Structure formats: C-alpha cells, structure tokens
mmCIF file of C-alpha atoms in Angstrom:
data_model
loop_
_atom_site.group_PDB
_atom_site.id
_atom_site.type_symbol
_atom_site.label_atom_id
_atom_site.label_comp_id
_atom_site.label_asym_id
_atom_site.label_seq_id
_atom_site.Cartn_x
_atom_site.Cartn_y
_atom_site.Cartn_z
ATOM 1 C CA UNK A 456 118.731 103.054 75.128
ATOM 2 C CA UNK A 457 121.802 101.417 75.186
ATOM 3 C CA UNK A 458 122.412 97.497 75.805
ATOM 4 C CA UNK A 459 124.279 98.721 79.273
ATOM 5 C CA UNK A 460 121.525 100.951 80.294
ATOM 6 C CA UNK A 461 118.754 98.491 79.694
ATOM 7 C CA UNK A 462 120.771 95.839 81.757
ATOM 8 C CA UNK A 463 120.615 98.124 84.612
ATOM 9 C CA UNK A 464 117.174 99.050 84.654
ATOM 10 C CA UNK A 465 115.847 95.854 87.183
ATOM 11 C CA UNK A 466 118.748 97.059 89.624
ATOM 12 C CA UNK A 467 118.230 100.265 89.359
ATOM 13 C CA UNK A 468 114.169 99.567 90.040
ATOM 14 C CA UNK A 469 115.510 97.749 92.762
ATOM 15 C CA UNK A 470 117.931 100.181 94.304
ATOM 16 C CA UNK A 471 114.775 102.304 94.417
ATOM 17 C CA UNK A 472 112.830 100.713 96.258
ATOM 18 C CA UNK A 473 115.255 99.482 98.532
ATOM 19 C CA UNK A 474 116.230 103.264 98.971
ATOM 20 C CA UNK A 475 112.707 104.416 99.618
ATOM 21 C CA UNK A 476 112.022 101.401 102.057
ATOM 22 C CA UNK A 477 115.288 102.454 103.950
ATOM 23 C CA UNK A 478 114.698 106.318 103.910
ATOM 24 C CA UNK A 479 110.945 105.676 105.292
ATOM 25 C CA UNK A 480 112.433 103.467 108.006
ATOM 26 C CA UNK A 481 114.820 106.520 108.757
ATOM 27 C CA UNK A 482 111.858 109.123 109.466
ATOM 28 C CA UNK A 483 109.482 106.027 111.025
ATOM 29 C CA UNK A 484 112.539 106.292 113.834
ATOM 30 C CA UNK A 485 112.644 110.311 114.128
ATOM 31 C CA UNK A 486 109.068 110.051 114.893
ATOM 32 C CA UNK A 487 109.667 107.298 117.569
ATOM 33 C CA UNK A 488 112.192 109.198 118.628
ATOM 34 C CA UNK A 489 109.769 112.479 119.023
ATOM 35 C CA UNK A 490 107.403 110.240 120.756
ATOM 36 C CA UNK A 491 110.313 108.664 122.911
ATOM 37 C CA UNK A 492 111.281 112.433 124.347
ATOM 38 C CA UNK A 493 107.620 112.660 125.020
ATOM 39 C CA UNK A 494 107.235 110.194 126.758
ATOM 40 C CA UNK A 495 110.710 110.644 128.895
ATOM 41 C CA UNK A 496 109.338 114.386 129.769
ATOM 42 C CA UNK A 497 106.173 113.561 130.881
ATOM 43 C CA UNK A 498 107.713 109.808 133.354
ATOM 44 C CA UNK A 499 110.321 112.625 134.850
ATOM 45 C CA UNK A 500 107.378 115.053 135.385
ATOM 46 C CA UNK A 501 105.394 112.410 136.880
ATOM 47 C CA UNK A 502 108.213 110.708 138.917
ATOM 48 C CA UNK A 503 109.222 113.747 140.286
ATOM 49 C CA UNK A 504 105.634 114.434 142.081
ATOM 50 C CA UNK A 505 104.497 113.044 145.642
ATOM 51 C CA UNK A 506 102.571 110.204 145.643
ATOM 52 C CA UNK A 507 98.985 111.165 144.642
ATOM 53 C CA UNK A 508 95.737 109.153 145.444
ATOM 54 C CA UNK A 509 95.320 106.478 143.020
ATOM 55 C CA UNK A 510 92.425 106.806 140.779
ATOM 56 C CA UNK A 511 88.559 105.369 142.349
ATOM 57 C CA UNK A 512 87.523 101.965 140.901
ATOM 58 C CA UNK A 513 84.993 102.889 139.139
ATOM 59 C CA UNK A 514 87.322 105.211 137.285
ATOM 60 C CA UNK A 515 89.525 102.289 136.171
ATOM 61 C CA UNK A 516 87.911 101.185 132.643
ATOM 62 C CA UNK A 517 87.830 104.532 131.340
ATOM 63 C CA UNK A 518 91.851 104.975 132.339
ATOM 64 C CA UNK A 519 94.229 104.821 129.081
ATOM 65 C CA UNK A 520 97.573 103.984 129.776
ATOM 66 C CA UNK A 521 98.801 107.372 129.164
ATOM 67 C CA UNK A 522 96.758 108.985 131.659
ATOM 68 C CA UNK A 523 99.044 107.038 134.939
ATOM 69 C CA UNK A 524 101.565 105.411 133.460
ATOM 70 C CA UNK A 525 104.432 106.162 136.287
ATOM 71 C CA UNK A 526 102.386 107.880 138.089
ATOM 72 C CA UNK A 527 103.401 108.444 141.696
ATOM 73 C CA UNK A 528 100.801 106.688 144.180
ATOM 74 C CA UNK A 529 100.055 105.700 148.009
ATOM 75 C CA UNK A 530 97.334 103.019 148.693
ATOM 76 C CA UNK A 531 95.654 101.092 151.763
ATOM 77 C CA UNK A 532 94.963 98.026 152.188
ATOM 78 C CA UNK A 533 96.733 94.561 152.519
ATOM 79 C CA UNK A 534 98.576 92.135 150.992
ATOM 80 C CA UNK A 535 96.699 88.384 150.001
ATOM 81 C CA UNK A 536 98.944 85.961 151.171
ATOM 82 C CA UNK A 537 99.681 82.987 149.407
ATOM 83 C CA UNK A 538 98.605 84.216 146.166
ATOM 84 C CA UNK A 539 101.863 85.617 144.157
ATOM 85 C CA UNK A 540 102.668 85.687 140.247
ATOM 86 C CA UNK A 541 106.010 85.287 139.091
ATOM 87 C CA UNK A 542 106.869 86.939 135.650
ATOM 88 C CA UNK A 543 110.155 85.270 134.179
ATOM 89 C CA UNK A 544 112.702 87.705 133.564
ATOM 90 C CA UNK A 545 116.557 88.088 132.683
ATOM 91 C CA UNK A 546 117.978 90.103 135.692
ATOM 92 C CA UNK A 547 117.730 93.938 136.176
ATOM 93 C CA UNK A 548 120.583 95.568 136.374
ATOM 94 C CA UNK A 549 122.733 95.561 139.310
ATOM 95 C CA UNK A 550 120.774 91.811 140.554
ATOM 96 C CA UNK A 551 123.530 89.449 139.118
ATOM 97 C CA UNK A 552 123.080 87.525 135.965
ATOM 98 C CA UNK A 553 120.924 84.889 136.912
ATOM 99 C CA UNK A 554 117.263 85.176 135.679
ATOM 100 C CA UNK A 555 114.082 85.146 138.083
ATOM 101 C CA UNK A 556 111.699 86.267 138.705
ATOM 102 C CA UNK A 557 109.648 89.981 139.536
ATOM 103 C CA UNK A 558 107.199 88.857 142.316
ATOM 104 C CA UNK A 559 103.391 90.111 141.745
ATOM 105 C CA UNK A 560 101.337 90.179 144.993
ATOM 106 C CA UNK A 561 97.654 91.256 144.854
ATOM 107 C CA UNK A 562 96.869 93.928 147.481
ATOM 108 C CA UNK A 563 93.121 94.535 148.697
ATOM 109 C CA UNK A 564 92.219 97.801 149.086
ATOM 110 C CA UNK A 565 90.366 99.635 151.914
ATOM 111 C CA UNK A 566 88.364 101.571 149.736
ATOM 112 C CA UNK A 567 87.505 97.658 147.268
ATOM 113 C CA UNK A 568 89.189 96.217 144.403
ATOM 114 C CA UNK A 569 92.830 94.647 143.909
ATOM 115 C CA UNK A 570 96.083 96.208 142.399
ATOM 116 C CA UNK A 571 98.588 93.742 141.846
ATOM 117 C CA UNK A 572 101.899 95.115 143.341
ATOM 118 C CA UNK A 573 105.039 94.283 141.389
ATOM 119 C CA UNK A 574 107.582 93.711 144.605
ATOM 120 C CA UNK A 575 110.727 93.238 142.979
ATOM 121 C CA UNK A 576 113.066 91.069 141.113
ATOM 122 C CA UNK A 577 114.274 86.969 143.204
ATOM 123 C CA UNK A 578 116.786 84.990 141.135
ATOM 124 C CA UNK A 579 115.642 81.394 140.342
ATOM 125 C CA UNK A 580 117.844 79.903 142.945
ATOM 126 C CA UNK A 581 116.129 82.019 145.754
ATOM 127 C CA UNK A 582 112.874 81.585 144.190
ATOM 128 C CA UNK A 583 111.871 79.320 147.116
ATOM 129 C CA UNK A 584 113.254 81.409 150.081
ATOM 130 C CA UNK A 585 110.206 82.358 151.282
ATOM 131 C CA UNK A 586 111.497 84.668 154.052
ATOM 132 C CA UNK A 587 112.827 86.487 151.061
ATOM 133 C CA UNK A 588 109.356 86.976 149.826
ATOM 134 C CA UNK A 589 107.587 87.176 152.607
ATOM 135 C CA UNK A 590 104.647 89.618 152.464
ATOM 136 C CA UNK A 591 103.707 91.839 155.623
ATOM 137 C CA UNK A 592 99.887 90.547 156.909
ATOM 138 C CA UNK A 593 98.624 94.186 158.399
ATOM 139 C CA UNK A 594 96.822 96.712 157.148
ATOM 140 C CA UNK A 595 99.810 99.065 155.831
ATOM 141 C CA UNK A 596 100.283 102.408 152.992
ATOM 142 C CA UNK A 597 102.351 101.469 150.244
ATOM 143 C CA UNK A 598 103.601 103.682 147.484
ATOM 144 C CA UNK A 599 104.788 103.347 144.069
ATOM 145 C CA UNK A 600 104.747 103.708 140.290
ATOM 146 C CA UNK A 601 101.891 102.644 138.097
ATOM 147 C CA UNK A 602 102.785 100.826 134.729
ATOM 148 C CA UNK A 603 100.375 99.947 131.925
ATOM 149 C CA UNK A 604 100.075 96.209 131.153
ATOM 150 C CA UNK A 605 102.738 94.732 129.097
ATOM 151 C CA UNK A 606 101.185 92.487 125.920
ATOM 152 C CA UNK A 607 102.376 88.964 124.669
ATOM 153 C CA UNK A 608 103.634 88.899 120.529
ATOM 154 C CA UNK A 609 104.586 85.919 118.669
ATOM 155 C CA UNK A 610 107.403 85.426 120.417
ATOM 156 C CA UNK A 611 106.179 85.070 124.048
ATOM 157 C CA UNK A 612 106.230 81.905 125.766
ATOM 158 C CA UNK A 613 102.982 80.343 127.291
ATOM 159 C CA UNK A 614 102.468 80.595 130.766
ATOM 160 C CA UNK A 615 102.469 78.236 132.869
ATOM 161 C CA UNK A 616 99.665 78.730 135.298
ATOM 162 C CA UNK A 617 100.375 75.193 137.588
ATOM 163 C CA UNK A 618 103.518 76.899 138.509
ATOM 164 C CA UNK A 619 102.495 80.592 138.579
ATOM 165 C CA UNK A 620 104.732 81.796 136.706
ATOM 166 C CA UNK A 621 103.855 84.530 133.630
ATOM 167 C CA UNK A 622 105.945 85.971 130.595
ATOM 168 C CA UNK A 623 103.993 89.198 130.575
ATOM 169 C CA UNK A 624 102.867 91.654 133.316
ATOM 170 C CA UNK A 625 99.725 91.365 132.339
ATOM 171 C CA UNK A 626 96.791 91.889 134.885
ATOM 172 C CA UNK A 627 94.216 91.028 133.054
ATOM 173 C CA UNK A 628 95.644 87.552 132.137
ATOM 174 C CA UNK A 629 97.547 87.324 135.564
ATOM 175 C CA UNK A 630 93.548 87.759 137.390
ATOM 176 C CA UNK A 631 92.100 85.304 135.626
ATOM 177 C CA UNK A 632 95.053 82.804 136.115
ATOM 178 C CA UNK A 633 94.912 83.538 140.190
ATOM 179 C CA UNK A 634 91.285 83.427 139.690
ATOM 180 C CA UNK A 635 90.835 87.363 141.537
ATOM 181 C CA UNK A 636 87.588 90.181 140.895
ATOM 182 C CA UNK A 637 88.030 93.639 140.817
ATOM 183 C CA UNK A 638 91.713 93.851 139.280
ATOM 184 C CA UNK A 639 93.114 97.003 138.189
ATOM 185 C CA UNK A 640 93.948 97.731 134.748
ATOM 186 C CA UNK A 641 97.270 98.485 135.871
ATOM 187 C CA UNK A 642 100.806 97.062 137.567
ATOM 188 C CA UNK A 643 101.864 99.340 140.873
ATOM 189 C CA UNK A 644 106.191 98.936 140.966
ATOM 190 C CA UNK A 645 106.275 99.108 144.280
ATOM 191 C CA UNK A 646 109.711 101.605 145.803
ATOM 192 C CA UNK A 647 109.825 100.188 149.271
ATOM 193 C CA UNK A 648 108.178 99.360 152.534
ATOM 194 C CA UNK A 649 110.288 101.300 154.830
ATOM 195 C CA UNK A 650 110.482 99.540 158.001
ATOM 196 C CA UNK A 651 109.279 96.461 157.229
ATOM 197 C CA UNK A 652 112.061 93.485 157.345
ATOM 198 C CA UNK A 653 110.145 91.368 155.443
ATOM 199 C CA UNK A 654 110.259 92.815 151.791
ATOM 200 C CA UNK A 655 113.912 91.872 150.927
ATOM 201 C CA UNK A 656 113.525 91.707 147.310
ATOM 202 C CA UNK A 657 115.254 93.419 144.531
ATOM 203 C CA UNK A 658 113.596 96.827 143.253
ATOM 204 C CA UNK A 659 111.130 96.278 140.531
ATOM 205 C CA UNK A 660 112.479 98.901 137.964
ATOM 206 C CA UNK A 661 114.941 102.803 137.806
ATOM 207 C CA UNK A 662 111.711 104.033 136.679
ATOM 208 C CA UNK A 663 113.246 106.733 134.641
ATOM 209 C CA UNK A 664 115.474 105.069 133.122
ATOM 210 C CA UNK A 665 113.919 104.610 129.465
ATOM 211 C CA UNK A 666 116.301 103.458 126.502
ATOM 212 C CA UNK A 667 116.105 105.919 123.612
ATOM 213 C CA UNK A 668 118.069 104.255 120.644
ATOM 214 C CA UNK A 669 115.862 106.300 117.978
ATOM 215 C CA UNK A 670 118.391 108.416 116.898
ATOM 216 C CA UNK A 671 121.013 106.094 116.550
ATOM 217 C CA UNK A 672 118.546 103.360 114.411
ATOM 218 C CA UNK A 673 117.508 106.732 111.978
ATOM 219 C CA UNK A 674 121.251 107.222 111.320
ATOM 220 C CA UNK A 675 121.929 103.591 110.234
ATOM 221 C CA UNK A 676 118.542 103.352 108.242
ATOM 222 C CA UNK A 677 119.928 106.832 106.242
ATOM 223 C CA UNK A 678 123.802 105.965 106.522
ATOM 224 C CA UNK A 679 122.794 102.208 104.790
ATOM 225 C CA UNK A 680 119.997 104.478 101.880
ATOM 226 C CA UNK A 681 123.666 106.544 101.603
ATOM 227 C CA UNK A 682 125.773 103.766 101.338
ATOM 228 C CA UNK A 683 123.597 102.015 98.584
ATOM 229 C CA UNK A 684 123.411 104.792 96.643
ATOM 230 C CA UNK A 685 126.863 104.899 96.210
ATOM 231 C CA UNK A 686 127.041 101.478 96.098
ATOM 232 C CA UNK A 687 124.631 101.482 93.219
ATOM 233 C CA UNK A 688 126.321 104.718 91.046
ATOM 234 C CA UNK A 689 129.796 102.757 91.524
ATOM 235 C CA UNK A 690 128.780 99.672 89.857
ATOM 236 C CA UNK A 691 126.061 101.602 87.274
ATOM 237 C CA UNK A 692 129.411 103.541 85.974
ATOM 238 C CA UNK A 693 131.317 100.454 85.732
ATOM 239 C CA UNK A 694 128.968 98.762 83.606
ATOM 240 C CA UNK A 695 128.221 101.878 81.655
ATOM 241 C CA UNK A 696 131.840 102.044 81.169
ATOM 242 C CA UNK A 697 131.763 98.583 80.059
ATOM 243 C CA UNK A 698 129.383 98.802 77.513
ATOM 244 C CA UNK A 699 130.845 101.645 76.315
ATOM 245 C CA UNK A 700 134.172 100.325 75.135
ATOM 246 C CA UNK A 701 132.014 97.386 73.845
ATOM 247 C CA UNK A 702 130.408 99.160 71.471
ATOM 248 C CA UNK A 703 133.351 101.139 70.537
#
C-alpha cells in the first residue's frame, strides 16, 4: 500500500460512516414520509365525516390515539366556568404575530366525565378581555375535532400552574393542575358555536392542514451522502496524485 493510500485510510473510514449515517437518515425520512401520507388520508377521511357520537367513558382508557385523532364529534353538556387553561403559543396563522394563548375550557357532559375543549387562539394583550372569552352557561351541543395529547421534551418550559398557563396540551397534566375527575384522554378543537356571541376567539387549528417536509429532508440527507462522495473522490485523487509524483 502506498504512503498516499495509507494516509487516506482514517478519511476514507470516516467518509463511510458519515455516508452510511446520511443515507440511513435519507430512508428514516421516506418512511416518515409513508407514515405522513397515512396519516393525511386517514385526518381528510375523518374530517370529511359528520360529527359522530364521541366514544362512552368507560371506553376512554382503552382509546389509542390513532383510533379518534380528528375525529368529527357532537357532545352535551356545559361549560365550567371559571376554570380555563391557557397553553402558550406563537400565533396561528392568519391571528397576527403576537403570541397567546389557545384557551382550554373543561365541558361536563350529560352522559359524566369532562373533555377539555380547546376554544381557540387570544393574543397576550387580549388575554384579559374576558368578554372575549366568555363561555356560554347553558346546557348546549358542541362539535369538533378530537386531538391526541401533545407531550413535553427537553425543551419545554415548566408550567406555571399559579397563572394557568401550560406549554403542552396535555390533559392529563392540565386535570391535575385544575384539580378535575373524569378527564378525557383527549383535546376536542372546538369549530364554532353558531349563534352564540360569546365565543369570539380565534379558531383552534385548519385541521387538515398537516406539514409534510419528508420528501424534501430525504433529498438533502441523499443530495449531502452525494455531495461527500464527491467531495471525498476529489480530494482522494489529489492526494493520490500527490504521492504519485512523490515517489516518482
């Protein structure tokens, strides 16, 4: 082996690995991306259905998210007043570009337990209008979207339960914090209460609109494995070359 050949073997180990690392990272994202279409067929099936009846309460802890995740659904029952989380958030699109807040209300239901009802989006400086987020007292049918919990990583703030205010639509963690029994597993988005002046808030969520980047992040992860390779064959053949007229 030649003096050139065996200074290239650590880079060339290198460029391996880094290749293989970036190739893997390529497929991980075609099989997000699979998943990602999934997922977008079955939230337009689902949106596209009148509201069902939402699942019993005793059906509840055997529910996976997959099985209602934007699911369409009507409930009965009213609204607890006074007794509201607010998850921090940057502004949807179309609110502005001041953060807020989305506005969780727990609703009793006729038939027992508690969904908490995501009613929509209130920039910080409105935060205290409470005619903005007024609640309606009676006994009223709501409809709207179900949404598996969202979970806190390492980078999620703490909440601050004095204030009410949460980082995560969580129910679990938003029940114990508003100290309610019975809570669903699940978040309903709620898509209006027709009639009703109070509920002035922004829309929660454009349910079916899902961001689906997969594709895109695959062709970077291969384009970069492409790129080093050439990289790598450039610089091996100019060291070769090198060492070549070295030795001769």
């Amino acid at each position: 082996m030649s003096r050139g050949a065996r200074a290239l073997f650590f880079p060339a180990l290198v460029a391996a690995l880094t290749f293989a690392f970036l190739i893997h990272l390529g497929f991980w994202q075609l099989r997000r991306l699979e998943e990602k279409e999934a997922l977008i067929a079955r939230v337009q099936t689902r949106i596209s259905l009148p509201a069902q009846e939402l699942p019993s309460k005793e059906e509840w802890k055997n529910l996976r998210p997959a099985d209602y995740d934007y699911r369409h659904v009507r409930i009965t029952g009213r609204f607890r007043l006074n007794s509201e989380a607010l998850i921090y958030s940057q502004a949807p699109e179309g609110s502005g570009r001041e953060p807020g807040y989305f506005v969780l209300s727990p609703f009793d239901l006729a038939t027992g337990g508690v969904v908490l009802i995501d009613r929509g989006f209130v920039s910080y400086m409105k935060q205290t209008d409470a005619a903005q987020r007024s609640a309606p007292s009676e006994l009223i049918e709501i409809s709207g979207y179900l949404q598996a919990p969202q979970r806190r990583n390492m980078f999620t703030p703490i909440d601050d339960l004095e204030k009410r205010i949460w980082y995560t639509r969580d129910p679990d963690a938003i029940a114990k914090g508003l100290h309610l029994e019975d809570v669903a597993p699940f978040i309903l988005l709620l898509d209006g209460l027709p009639g009703l002046s109070g509920h002035r808030l922004e829309p929660a969520v454009i349910v079916s609109r899902i961001v689906n980047n997969h594709l895109a992040y695959a062709f970077t992860w291969f384009s970069l494995a492409g790129a080093l390779v050439v990289i790598f064959y450039l610089v091996a053949r100019e060291k070769l070359r090198r060492g070549y007229e070295k030795a001769h």
